[in-house]
Coordinates of C-alpha atoms in Angstrom, one line a residue:
X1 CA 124.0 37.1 76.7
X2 CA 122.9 40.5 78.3
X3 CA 118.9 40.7 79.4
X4 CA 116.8 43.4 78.3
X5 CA 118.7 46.7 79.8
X6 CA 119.8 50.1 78.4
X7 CA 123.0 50.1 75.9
X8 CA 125.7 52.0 76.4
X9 CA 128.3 52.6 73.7
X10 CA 129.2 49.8 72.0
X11 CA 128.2 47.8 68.9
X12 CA 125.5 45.2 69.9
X13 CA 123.3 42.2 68.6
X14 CA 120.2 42.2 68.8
X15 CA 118.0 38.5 68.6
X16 CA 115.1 36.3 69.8
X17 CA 115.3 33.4 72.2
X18 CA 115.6 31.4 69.2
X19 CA 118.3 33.0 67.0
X20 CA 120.4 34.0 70.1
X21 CA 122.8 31.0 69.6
X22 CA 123.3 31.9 65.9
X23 CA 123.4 35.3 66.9
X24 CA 126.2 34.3 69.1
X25 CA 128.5 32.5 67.0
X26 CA 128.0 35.0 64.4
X27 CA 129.6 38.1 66.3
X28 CA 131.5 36.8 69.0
X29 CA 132.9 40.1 69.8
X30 CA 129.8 42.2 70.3
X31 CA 127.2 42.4 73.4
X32 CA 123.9 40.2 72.8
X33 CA 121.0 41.1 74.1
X34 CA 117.2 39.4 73.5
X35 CA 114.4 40.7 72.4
X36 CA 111.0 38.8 72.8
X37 CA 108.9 41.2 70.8
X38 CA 108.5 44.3 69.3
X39 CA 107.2 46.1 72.6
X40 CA 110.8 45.1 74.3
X41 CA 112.5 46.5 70.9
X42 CA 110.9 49.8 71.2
X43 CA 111.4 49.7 75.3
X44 CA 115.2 48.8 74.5
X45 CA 115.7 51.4 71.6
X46 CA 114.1 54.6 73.7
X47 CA 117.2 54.4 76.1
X48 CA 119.8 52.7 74.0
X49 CA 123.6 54.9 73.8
X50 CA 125.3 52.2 71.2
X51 CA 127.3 53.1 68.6
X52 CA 125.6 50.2 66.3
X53 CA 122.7 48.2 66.3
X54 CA 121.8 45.0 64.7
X55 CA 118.7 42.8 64.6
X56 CA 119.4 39.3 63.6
X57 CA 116.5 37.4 62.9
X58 CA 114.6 35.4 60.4
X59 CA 112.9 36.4 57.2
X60 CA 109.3 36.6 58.8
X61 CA 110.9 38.5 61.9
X62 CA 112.6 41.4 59.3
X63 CA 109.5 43.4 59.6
X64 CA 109.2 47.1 58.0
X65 CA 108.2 48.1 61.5
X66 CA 111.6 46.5 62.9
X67 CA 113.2 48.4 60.3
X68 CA 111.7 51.7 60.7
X69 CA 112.2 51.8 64.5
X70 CA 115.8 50.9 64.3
X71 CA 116.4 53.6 61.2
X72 CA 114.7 56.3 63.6
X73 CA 116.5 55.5 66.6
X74 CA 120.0 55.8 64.5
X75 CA 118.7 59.2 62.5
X76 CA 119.0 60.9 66.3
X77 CA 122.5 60.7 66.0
X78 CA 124.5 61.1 62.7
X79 CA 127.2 58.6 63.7
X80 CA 124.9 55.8 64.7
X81 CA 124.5 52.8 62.7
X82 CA 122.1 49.6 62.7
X83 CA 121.2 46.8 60.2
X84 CA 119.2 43.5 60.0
X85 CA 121.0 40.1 59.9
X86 CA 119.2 37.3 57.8
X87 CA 119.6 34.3 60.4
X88 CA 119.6 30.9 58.9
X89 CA 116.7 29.1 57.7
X90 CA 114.9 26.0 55.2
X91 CA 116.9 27.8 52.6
X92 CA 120.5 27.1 54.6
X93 CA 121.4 30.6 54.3
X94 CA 124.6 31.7 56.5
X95 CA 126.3 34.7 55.2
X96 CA 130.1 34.4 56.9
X97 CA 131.8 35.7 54.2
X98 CA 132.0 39.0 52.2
X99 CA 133.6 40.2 49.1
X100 CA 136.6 41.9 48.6
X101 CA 136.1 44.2 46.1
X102 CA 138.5 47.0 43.4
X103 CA 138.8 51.0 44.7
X104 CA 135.7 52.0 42.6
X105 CA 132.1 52.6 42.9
X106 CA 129.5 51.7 40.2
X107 CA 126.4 53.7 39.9
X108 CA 123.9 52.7 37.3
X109 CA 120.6 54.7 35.9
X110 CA 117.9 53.9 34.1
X111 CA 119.6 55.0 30.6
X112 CA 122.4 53.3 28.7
X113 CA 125.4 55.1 30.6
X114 CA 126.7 53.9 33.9
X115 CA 129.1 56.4 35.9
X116 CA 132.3 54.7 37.6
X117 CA 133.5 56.8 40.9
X118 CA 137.4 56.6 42.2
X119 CA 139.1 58.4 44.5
X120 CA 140.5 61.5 42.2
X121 CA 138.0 61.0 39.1
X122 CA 134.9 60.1 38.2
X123 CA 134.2 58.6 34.5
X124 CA 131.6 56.9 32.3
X125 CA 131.2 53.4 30.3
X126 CA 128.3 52.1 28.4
X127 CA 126.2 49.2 30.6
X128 CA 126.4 46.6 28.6
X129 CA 130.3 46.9 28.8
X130 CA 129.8 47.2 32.7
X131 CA 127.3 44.1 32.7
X132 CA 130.5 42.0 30.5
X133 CA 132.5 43.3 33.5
X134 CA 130.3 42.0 36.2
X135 CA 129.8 38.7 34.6
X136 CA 133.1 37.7 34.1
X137 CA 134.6 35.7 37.2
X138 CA 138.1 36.6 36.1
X139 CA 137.4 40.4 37.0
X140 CA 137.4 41.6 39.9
X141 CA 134.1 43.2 41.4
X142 CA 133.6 46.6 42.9
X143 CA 133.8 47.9 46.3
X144 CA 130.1 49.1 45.5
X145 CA 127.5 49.4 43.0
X146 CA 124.4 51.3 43.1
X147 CA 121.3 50.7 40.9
X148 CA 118.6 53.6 40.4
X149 CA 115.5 53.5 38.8
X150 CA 111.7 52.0 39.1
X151 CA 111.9 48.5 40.5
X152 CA 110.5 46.2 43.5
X153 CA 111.1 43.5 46.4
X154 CA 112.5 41.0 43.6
X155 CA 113.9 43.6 40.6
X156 CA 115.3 46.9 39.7
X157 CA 116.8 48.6 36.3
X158 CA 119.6 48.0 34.9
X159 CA 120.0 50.3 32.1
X160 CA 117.4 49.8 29.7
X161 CA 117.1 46.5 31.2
X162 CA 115.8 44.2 34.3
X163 CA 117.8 42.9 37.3
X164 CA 115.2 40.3 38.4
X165 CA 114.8 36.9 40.8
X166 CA 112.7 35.5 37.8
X167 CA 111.4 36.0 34.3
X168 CA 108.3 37.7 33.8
X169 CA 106.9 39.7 30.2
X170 CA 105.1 42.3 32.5
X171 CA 108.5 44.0 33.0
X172 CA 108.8 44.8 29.3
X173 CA 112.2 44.6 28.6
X174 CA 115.0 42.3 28.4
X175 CA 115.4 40.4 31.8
X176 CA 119.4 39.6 33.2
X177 CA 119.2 37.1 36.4
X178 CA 121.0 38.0 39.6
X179 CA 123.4 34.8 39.2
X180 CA 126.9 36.9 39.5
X181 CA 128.2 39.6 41.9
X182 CA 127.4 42.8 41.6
X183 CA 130.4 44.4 44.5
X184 CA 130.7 44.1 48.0
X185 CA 128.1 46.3 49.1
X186 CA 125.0 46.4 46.4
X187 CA 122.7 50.0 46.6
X188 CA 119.6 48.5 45.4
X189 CA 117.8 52.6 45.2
X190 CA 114.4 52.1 44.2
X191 CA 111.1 51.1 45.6
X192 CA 110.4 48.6 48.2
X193 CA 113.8 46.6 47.2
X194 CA 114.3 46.2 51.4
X195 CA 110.5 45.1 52.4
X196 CA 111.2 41.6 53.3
X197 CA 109.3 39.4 56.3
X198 CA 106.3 41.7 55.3
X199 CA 106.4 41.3 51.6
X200 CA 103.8 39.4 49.5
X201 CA 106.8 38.5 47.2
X202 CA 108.4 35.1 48.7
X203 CA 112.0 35.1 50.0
X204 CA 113.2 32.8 47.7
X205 CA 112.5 35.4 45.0
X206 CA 113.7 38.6 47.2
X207 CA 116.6 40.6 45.4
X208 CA 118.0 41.7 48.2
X209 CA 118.3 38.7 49.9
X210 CA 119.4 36.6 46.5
X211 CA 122.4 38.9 46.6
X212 CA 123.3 38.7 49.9
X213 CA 123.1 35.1 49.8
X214 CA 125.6 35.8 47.2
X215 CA 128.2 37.6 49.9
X216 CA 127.3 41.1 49.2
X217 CA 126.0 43.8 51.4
X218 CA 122.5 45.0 50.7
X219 CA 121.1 48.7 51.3
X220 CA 117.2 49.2 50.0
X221 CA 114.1 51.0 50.9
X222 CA 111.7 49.2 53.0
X223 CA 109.1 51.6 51.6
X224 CA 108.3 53.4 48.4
X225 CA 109.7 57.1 48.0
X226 CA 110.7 59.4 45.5
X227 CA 114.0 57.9 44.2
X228 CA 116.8 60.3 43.0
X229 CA 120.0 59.5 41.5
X230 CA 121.6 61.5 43.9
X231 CA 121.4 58.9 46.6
X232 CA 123.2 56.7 44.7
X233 CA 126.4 59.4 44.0
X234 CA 125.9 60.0 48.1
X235 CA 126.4 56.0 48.2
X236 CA 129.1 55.9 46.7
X237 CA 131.4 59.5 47.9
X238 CA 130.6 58.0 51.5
X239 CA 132.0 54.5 50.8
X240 CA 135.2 55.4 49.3
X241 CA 135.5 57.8 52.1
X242 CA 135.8 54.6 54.2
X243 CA 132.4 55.2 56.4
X244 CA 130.7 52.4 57.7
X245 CA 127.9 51.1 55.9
X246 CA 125.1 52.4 59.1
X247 CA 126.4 55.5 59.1
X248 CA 125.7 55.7 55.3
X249 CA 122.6 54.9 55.5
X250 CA 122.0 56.6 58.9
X251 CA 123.0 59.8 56.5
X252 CA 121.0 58.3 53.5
X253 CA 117.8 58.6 55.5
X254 CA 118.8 62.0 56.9
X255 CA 118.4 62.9 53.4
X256 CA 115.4 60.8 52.4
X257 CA 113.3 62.6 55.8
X258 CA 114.5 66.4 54.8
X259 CA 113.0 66.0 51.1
X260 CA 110.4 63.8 51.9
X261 CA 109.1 64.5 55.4
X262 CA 108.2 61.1 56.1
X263 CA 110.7 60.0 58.2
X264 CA 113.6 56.9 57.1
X265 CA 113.5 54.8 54.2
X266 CA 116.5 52.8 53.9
X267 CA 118.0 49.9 55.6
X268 CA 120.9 47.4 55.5
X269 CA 120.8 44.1 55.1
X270 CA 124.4 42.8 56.2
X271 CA 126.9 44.1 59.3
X272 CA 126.6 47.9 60.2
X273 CA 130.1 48.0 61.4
X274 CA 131.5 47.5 57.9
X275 CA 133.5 49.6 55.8
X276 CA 136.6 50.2 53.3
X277 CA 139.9 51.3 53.0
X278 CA 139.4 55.5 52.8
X279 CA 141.6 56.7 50.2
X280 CA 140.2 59.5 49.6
X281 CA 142.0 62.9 50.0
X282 CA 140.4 65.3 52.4
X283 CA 139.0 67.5 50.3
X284 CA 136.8 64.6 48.7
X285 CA 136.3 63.3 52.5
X286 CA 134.6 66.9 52.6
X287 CA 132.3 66.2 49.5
X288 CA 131.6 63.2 51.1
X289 CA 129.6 64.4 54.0
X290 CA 126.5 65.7 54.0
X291 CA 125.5 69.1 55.5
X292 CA 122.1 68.2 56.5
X293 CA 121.6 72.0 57.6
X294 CA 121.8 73.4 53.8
X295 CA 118.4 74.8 52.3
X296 CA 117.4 75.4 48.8
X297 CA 118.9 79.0 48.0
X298 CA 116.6 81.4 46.3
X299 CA 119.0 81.8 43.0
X300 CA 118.1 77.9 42.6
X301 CA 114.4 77.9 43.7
X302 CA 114.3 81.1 41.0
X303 CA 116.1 79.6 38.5
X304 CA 113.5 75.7 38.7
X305 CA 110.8 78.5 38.7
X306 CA 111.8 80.2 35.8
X307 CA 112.5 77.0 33.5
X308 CA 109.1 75.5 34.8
X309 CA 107.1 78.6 33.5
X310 CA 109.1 78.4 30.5
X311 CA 107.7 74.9 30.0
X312 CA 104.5 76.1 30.5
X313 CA 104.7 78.8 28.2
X314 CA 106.1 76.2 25.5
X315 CA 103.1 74.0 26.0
X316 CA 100.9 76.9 25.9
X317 CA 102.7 77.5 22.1
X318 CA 102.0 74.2 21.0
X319 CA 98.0 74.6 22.0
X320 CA 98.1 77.6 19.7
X321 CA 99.8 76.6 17.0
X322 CA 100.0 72.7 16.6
X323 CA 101.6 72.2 13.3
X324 CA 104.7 74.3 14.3
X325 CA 107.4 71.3 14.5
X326 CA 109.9 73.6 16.2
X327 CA 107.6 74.4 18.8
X328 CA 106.9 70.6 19.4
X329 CA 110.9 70.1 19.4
X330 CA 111.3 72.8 22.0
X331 CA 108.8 72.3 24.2
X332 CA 110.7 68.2 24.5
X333 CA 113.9 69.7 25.0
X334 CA 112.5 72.0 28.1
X335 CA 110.6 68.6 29.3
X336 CA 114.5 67.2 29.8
X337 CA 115.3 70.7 31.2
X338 CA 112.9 70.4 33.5
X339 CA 113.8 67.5 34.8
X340 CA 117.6 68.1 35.6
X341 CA 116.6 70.9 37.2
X342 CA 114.1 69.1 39.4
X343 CA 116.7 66.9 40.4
X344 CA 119.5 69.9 41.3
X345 CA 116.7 71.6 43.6
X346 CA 116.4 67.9 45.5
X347 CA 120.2 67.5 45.9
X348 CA 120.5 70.9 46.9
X349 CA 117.6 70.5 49.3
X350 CA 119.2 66.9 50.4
X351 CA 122.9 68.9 51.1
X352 CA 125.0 66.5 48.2
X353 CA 125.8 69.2 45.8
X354 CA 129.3 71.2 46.9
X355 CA 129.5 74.6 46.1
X356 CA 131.5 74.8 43.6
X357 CA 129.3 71.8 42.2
X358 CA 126.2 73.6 42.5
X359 CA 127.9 76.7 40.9
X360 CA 128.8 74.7 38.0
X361 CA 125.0 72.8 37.0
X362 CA 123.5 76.3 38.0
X363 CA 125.5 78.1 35.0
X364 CA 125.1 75.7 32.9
X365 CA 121.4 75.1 33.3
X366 CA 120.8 79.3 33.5
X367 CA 122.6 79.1 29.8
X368 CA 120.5 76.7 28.4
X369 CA 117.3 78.2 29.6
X370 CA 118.3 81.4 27.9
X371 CA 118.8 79.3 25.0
X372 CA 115.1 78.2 25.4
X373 CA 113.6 81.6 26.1
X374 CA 115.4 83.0 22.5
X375 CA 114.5 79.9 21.1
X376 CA 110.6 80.5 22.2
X377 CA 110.6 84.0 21.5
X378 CA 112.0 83.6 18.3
X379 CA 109.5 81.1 17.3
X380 CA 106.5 84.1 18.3
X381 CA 108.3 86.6 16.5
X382 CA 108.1 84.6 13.2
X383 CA 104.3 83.4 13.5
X384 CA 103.1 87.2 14.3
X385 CA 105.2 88.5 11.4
X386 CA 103.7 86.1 9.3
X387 CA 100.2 85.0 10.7
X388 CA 99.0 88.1 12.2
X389 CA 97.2 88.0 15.4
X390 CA 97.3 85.2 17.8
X391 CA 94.1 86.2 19.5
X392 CA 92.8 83.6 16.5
X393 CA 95.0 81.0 18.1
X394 CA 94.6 81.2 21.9
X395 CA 91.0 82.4 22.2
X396 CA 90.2 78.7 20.9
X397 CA 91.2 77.2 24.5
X398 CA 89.6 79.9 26.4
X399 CA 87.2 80.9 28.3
X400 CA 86.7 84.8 27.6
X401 CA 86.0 86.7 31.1
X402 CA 83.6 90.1 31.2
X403 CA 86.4 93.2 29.7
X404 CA 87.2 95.9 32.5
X405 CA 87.3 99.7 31.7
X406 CA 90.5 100.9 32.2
X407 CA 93.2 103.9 30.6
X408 CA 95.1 103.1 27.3
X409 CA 98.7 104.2 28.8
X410 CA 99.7 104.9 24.8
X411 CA 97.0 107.7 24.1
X412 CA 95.3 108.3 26.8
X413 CA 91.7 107.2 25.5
X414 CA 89.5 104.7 27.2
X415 CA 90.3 100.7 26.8
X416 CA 89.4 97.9 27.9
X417 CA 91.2 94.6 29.5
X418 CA 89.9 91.0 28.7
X419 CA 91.3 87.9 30.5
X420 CA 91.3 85.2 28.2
X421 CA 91.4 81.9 31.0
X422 CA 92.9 78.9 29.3
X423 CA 90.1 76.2 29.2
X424 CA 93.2 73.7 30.3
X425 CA 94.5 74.0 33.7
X426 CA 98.0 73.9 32.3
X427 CA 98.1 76.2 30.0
X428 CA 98.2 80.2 30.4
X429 CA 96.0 83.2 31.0
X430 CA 96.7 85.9 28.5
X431 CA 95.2 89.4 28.9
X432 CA 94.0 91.7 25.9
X433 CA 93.8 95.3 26.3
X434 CA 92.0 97.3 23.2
X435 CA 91.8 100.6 23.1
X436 CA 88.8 102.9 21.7
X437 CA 90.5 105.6 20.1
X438 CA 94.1 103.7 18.9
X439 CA 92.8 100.4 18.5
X440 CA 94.4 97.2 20.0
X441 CA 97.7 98.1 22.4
X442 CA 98.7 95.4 24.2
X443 CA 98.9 91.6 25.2
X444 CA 100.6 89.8 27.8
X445 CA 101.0 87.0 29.5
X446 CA 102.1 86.5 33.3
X447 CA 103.0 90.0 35.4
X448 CA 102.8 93.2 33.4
X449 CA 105.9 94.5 32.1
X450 CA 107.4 98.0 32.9
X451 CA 109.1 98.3 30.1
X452 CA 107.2 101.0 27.7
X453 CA 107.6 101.8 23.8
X454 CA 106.5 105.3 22.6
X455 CA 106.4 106.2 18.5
X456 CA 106.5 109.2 17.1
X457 CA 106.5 110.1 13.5
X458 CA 109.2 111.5 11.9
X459 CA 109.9 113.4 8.2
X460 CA 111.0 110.2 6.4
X461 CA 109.9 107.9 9.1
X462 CA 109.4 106.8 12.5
X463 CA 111.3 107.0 15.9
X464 CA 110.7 104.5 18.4
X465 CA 111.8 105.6 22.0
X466 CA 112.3 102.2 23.9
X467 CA 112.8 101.6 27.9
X468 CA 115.3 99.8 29.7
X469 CA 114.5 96.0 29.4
X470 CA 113.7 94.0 33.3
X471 CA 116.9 92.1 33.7
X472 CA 117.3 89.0 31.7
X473 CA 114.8 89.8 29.6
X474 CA 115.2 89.9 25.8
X475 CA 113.0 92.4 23.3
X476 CA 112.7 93.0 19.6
X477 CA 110.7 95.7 17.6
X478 CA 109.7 94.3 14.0
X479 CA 106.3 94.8 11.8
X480 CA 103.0 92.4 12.0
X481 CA 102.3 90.7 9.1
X482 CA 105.7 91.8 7.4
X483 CA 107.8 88.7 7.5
X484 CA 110.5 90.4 4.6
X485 CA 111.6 93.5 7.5
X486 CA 114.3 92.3 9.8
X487 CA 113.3 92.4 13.4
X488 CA 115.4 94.3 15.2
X489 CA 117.0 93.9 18.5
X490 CA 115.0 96.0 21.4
X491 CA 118.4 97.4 23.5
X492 CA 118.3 96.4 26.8
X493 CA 119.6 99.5 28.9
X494 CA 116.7 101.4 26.3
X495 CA 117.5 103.8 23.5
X496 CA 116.2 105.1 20.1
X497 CA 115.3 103.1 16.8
X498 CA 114.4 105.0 14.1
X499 CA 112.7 103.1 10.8
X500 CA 112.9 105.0 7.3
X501 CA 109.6 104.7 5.3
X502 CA 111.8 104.4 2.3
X503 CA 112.7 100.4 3.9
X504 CA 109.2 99.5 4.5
X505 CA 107.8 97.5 1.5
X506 CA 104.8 97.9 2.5
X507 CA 102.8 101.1 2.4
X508 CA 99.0 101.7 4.4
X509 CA 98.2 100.7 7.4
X510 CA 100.7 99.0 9.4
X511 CA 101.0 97.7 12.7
X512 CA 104.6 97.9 14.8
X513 CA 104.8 94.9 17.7
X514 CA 107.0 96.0 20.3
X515 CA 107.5 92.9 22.7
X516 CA 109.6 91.6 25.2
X517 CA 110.0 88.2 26.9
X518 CA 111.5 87.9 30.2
X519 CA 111.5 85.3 33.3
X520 CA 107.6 84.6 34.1
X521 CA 106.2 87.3 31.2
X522 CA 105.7 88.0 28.0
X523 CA 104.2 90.8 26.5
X524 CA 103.5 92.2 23.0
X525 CA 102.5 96.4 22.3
X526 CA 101.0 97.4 19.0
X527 CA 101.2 100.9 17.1
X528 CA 99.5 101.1 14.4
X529 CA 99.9 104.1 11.9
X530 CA 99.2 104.8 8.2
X531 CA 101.6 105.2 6.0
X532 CA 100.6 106.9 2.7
X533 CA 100.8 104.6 -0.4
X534 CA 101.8 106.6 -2.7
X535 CA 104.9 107.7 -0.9
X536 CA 108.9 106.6 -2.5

């Protein structure tokens, strides 16, 4: 039993005066040394080399701040490790055993589907057929499983359900008790599930402690933080790579500090000097660790822009025209769009997502956004061709600013700009230009677009000379208030459309819409004309 003096490599036990024996049996093998206090700890820690670190102790002595300062001494090098120890206590709790568990990882959400992760695939299986699995004592368990979702010191989800110490209606759902084995090594990734000697929630009812009680592992927050289902895929990668369990969640809270600035949040409950058989090619060794230098690129911090504006500009819809049910069942789907690709900006910010992962969810989620974008567009195409003006629809939620004086760019005359500010934070700011001499020529929301539209009459018609389209935007010339004329597609290198009189049902004064919707804008230009009734 060493005194209070610097580390040097090694894997050591830390203890009080009056866990030292325990501490003792317990690891034979590795260098004790004492700590009296939490002064000595930090004293110990700022000139402490090991390789590992653990504090063995009783429940009141598993403080967050014991936690904390032995997660930020292991963050200052990657290949540290450290963990807490329950020590025995009224309860007769000695953990001298662990599981053994199958080659797979189990990492559960808060939905119905559960992902299983093996060394060359990764597949799915409903929870409730996971949670037969788990509670039959003729199966095997897992190396690891890791739950995500909202929880606490004594629960988490499981699926649509509750992993909890006790049963309790303010959960809301159906409640499963902790009394089988979830793996070896349990990833309890939610809120608080690590706060233990500080917690108002008893030991007796502590999740984290219930399981390893039960012989598993235990990694948890001591903290609350923003909890991401990519920490629990990060879990699992590092343990079938074989790395031992500080080092995963040394890297864990690597991650946790670069998204959340805060410093660590996770700690171990068990020995930090564990791990598994790596059978894992090298390639998926690769995948497994984390480049903590990676930033967010700007193609994904455009592309979470892009989608979030297009949520906005489907909520903005739904303000102006309420009883549209395919604007309500758009703007839902670009809620779950959203979301996804929230959650690929953190893992790319966090380093998880390979490159050739992060190419793969970036097409896929730049195709369904384009999806969205038609989608939305088409739904304003319709409602101008058959309602008319939507200054009748927005100017409802806003507040209408002073008009400026400015030059109508179609004729030359004098007009004037309105700014029409949404009454609702949320929503968006449109601006309305009118023009004296050629009447209403333009709205738009978001930044001006430089594509023009010019119209000149014709013999037996109308030419309309378009511009090039910005890239990835989308355009379509058709008629206001003529919902039985086609719109037609506005080409996106530019070009000529010409419209016969003789296909225009209507005859007098009409009104052409020229508008184009494109990442961060939208903007609609109006030509109106007379055409002479008593024309064939």
């Amino acid at each position: 039993m060493n005194e209070v003096v610097a580390a040097m490599d090694g894997n050591f036990i830390l203890a009080s005066s009056r866990i030292a024996e325990f501490a003792a049996r317990r690891f034979p093998e590795r260098t004790l040394t004492v700590i009296p206090d939490a002064t000595t700890l930090e004293a110990f820690l700022a000139s402490c080399q090991a390789s590992s670190l653990t504090f063995c102790g009783t429940w009141p002595e598993l403080t967050v701040a014991t936690s904390r300062s032995l997660a930020e001494w292991a963050r200052e090098d990657p290949m540290r490790g450290c963990g807490l120890y329950l020590a025995p206590d009224d309860y007769g709790l000695d953990q001298s055993y662990t599981i053994s568990g199958t080659n797979s990882v189990w990492e559960m959400l808060d939905r119905e589907v559960a992902r299983e992760y093996r060394a060359d695939s990764t597949t799915q299986v409903l929870i409730d057929d996971l949670l037969v699995h788990l509670t039959d004592d003729r199966r095997s368990r897992p190396i690891g499983t890791a739950l995500t979702g909202h929880g606490a010191e004594y629960c988490v989800q499981f699926g649509s359900k509750w992993l909890s110490t006790f049963e309790t209606t303010l959960l809301g759902a159906p409640i499963i008790r902790p009394c089988f084995q979830l793996g070896a090594a349990v990833f309890l990734n939610c809120c608080s599930s690590m706060r233990l000697g500080d917690s108002c929630v008893p030991q007796k009812y502590s999740l984290a402690r219930t399981l390893f009680a039960a012989g598993s592992v235990v990694i948890g927050s001591f903290r609350n933080l923003h909890i991401l289902p990519q920490y629990g895929e990060s879990f699992a990668r590092a343990l079938l790579a074989g790395q031992p369990l500080g080092r995963i969640v040394n890297n864990l809270n690597l991650q946790a500090d670069k998204l959340e600035r805060r410093g660590s949040a996770f700690q171990l409950l068990g020995d930090p000097c564990i791990n598994y058989p790596a059978n894992l090619s090298s390639s998926e060794i690769r995948r497994a660790t984390v480049d903590f230098t990676s930033t967010e690129p700007a193609v994904v911090r455009d592309l979470i822009n892009n989608i979030a504006w297009l949520e906005q500009f489907a909520d903005t819809l739904l303000h102006w025209m309420p009883e549209n049910q395919l604007v309500a069942a758009s703007y839902m789907r670009l809620l779950h769009l959203t979301s996804r690709a929230g959650c690929m900006g953190h893992a790319t910010q966090v380093g998880i997502l390979s490159t050739s992962e992060l190419s793969v969810a970036l097409q896929d989620l730049t195709e369904q956004s384009d999806r969205m974008r038609a989608e939305l567009f088409d739904i304003l195409i319709h409602f101008v061709q058959e309602q008319g003006w939507i200054q009748e629809r927005y100017a409802a939620h806003c507040r209408r600013a002073d008009a400026v004086r400015a030059i109508c760019d179609r004729c030359g005359g004098v007009s004037y700009v309105t700014r029409y500010q949404p009454l609702a934070s949320h929503l968006m700011t449109i601006e309305r230009e009118e023009c004296d001499r050629c009447g209403t020529t333009k709205e738009h929301i978001g930044a001006e677009c430089a594509s023009q539209s010019l119209v000149s009459r014709i013999s037996e018609g109308f030419m309309i000379t378009l511009s090039q389209l910005p890239e990835f935007a989308q355009g379509a010339i058709f008629f206001h208030r003529v919902p039985d004329l086609a719109a037609m597609t506005w080409p996106r290198t530019g070009g000529v459309i010409s419209i016969e009189t003789a296909e225009l049902s209507f005859k007098g004064r009409l009104t052409l819409v020229a508008a184009a919707l494109g990442p961060q804008f939208v903007t609609l230009r109006y030509h109106t004309f007379f055409v002479d009734p008593k024309l064939n």
